[in-house]
XYZ file of N, CA and C in Angstrom:
237
model
N 3.064 -7.489 -45.150
C 4.187 -7.576 -46.252
C 5.436 -7.413 -45.729
N 6.314 -8.271 -45.953
C 8.045 -8.134 -45.268
C 8.697 -7.490 -46.142
N 9.780 -6.696 -45.722
C 9.955 -5.655 -46.570
C 11.909 -6.012 -46.442
N 11.904 -6.514 -45.130
C 13.661 -6.183 -44.818
C 14.215 -5.220 -44.336
N 13.019 -4.121 -44.205
C 13.413 -3.164 -43.004
C 12.972 -2.456 -41.848
N 14.141 -3.352 -40.794
C 13.736 -3.429 -39.247
C 12.736 -2.632 -38.888
N 12.995 -1.308 -39.387
C 11.933 -0.511 -38.228
C 10.747 -0.604 -39.270
N 9.972 -0.502 -40.815
C 8.790 -0.155 -41.073
C 8.347 -1.765 -41.018
N 9.031 -3.056 -40.989
C 8.204 -3.851 -40.998
C 7.758 -4.084 -39.281
N 8.549 -3.734 -38.421
C 8.210 -3.682 -36.854
C 6.704 -2.761 -36.997
N 6.537 -2.082 -37.911
C 5.373 -1.092 -37.600
C 3.722 -2.282 -37.983
N 3.936 -3.233 -38.066
C 2.995 -4.643 -38.205
C 2.620 -4.975 -37.203
N 3.510 -5.327 -36.054
C 3.888 -5.683 -34.981
C 2.022 -5.843 -34.620
N 1.987 -4.301 -33.882
C 0.278 -4.187 -33.267
C -0.365 -4.747 -33.688
N -0.833 -4.801 -35.249
C -1.891 -5.292 -36.000
C -1.848 -7.231 -35.695
N -0.706 -7.806 -35.412
C -1.020 -9.025 -35.176
C -0.670 -9.340 -33.916
N -0.949 -8.394 -32.712
C -0.746 -9.061 -32.079
C -2.295 -8.876 -31.618
N -2.676 -7.933 -31.918
C -4.434 -7.479 -31.711
C -5.372 -8.583 -32.366
N -4.887 -9.509 -33.478
C -5.557 -10.176 -34.095
C -5.317 -11.607 -33.755
N -4.647 -11.730 -33.061
C -4.053 -13.449 -32.644
C -4.035 -13.830 -31.365
N -3.767 -12.634 -30.511
C -3.715 -12.787 -29.333
C -4.235 -12.000 -27.844
N -4.220 -12.341 -26.801
C -5.325 -11.644 -26.065
C -4.237 -10.805 -24.954
N -4.565 -9.678 -24.751
C -3.909 -8.770 -23.619
C -3.727 -9.234 -22.478
N -2.906 -9.238 -21.513
C -2.786 -9.783 -19.911
C -1.864 -8.610 -19.202
N -2.079 -9.196 -17.659
C -1.127 -8.667 -16.871
C -0.595 -9.459 -16.587
N -0.549 -11.032 -16.599
C 0.585 -11.993 -15.890
C 1.702 -12.237 -16.451
N 2.684 -11.784 -15.782
C 3.805 -11.945 -16.763
C 4.866 -13.034 -15.905
N 4.224 -14.207 -16.682
C 5.118 -15.844 -16.790
C 5.133 -16.730 -17.996
N 6.112 -17.276 -17.874
C 6.440 -18.657 -19.161
C 5.468 -18.208 -20.460
N 5.928 -17.818 -21.232
C 4.971 -17.749 -22.345
C 4.683 -16.567 -22.532
N 4.508 -15.625 -22.094
C 3.798 -14.086 -21.845
C 4.778 -13.395 -23.319
N 4.282 -12.853 -24.436
C 4.855 -12.167 -25.329
C 4.800 -10.732 -24.776
N 6.285 -10.021 -24.844
C 6.240 -8.681 -24.292
C 5.992 -8.163 -25.678
N 5.947 -6.483 -25.571
C 5.594 -6.015 -26.703
C 6.283 -4.303 -26.248
N 7.258 -3.657 -26.491
C 8.172 -2.666 -26.219
C 8.115 -1.827 -27.626
N 8.303 -0.608 -27.366
C 9.002 0.593 -28.434
C 10.088 0.924 -27.741
N 10.618 0.952 -29.214
C 12.357 1.959 -28.466
C 12.236 2.838 -30.019
N 12.394 4.036 -29.735
C 13.036 4.466 -31.009
C 11.994 4.837 -32.011
N 10.707 4.463 -31.971
C 9.574 4.052 -32.950
C 9.642 3.288 -33.442
N 10.191 1.784 -32.990
C 10.180 0.682 -33.689
C 9.840 -0.411 -32.548
N 9.169 -0.940 -33.224
C 8.495 -1.877 -32.230
C 9.155 -3.565 -31.902
N 9.301 -3.669 -30.989
C 9.866 -5.216 -30.253
C 9.453 -6.484 -29.649
N 10.339 -7.121 -30.160
C 9.036 -8.045 -29.089
C 10.010 -9.111 -28.387
N 9.577 -9.754 -27.369
C 10.226 -11.077 -26.479
C 9.123 -11.605 -26.055
N 10.019 -13.210 -25.705
C 8.967 -13.677 -24.997
C 9.282 -14.354 -23.346
N 8.619 -14.054 -22.359
C 9.299 -14.543 -21.654
C 9.329 -16.280 -21.219
N 10.703 -16.707 -20.436
C 11.095 -17.670 -20.378
C 10.634 -18.128 -19.054
N 10.624 -17.226 -18.179
C 9.942 -17.553 -16.698
C 9.755 -16.783 -16.044
N 9.889 -16.304 -14.858
C 9.283 -15.348 -14.217
C 9.418 -14.046 -14.195
N 11.087 -13.818 -14.628
C 11.964 -12.667 -14.513
C 12.822 -12.603 -15.561
N 13.053 -13.628 -16.790
C 13.912 -13.886 -17.358
C 13.343 -13.602 -19.479
N 13.347 -12.975 -20.141
C 12.667 -13.433 -21.737
C 14.152 -13.466 -22.743
N 12.994 -13.969 -23.694
C 13.979 -14.596 -24.874
C 13.767 -13.288 -26.199
N 14.761 -12.507 -26.530
C 14.441 -11.558 -27.658
C 15.582 -12.050 -28.662
N 15.673 -10.911 -29.745
C 16.624 -10.748 -30.598
C 16.824 -9.051 -30.885
N 17.852 -8.907 -30.773
C 18.090 -7.433 -30.999
C 19.163 -7.147 -32.280
N 18.267 -6.311 -33.224
C 18.673 -5.902 -34.355
C 20.606 -6.073 -34.746
N 20.301 -6.753 -35.844
C 21.912 -7.042 -36.148
C 23.041 -7.700 -35.332
N 22.119 -8.934 -34.308
C 22.606 -9.219 -33.120
C 21.891 -10.745 -33.022
N 22.618 -11.616 -32.101
C 22.307 -12.668 -31.931
C 20.967 -12.726 -30.675
N 20.354 -13.772 -30.929
C 19.143 -13.692 -29.589
C 19.883 -13.833 -27.945
N 19.276 -13.137 -26.890
C 19.642 -13.488 -26.026
C 18.348 -13.410 -25.164
N 18.787 -14.043 -23.958
C 18.133 -13.451 -22.915
C 18.400 -12.550 -21.739
N 17.619 -11.973 -21.668
C 17.548 -10.862 -20.548
C 16.735 -10.643 -19.590
N 17.253 -9.836 -18.283
C 16.123 -9.778 -17.290
C 15.092 -8.900 -17.266
N 14.037 -9.171 -17.129
C 12.758 -8.325 -17.360
C 12.997 -7.278 -16.296
N 13.273 -6.373 -16.542
C 13.564 -4.951 -15.482
C 13.811 -3.633 -15.886
N 14.077 -2.695 -15.545
C 14.368 -1.539 -15.744
C 13.998 -0.986 -17.200
N 14.751 -0.625 -18.049
C 14.149 -0.136 -19.347
C 13.638 -0.759 -20.020
N 13.448 -2.398 -19.807
C 12.351 -3.234 -20.441
C 11.640 -3.131 -20.431
N 11.167 -2.853 -19.070
C 9.704 -2.640 -18.214
C 9.292 -1.263 -18.419
N 10.186 -0.408 -18.280
C 9.829 1.226 -18.865
C 9.100 1.146 -20.226
N 9.512 0.612 -20.851
C 9.451 0.328 -22.562
C 8.527 -0.446 -23.000
N 7.823 -1.086 -22.186
C 6.603 -2.352 -22.505
C 5.467 -1.482 -22.655
N 5.087 -1.664 -23.715
C 3.383 -1.569 -24.245
C 2.415 -1.819 -24.018
N 2.633 -3.755 -24.266
C 1.725 -4.687 -24.182
C 2.309 -5.942 -23.841
N 1.422 -7.022 -23.206
C 1.991 -8.081 -22.864
C 0.487 -8.903 -23.376
N 1.164 -10.330 -23.483
C 0.349 -10.831 -24.727
C 0.250 -12.231 -24.450
N -0.898 -13.279 -24.656
C -0.935 -14.826 -24.549
C -1.764 -14.905 -25.513
């Protein structure tokens, strides 16, 4: 159930990922990235081999380079 609480709702993400997707190590267009920042789950989707689309809380969607802090906090990749 979605409550509208960003942090609380994000706790449902791992269960949905396991239920509907398969884990992969293949970082390419279409791969879903799963991150944890400050105990909040976050998702992005690769748009090519180096960039991903994601939405930051209270902000617009954006395309970021998949490197640095994003790689560090990646806990799963799914297809």
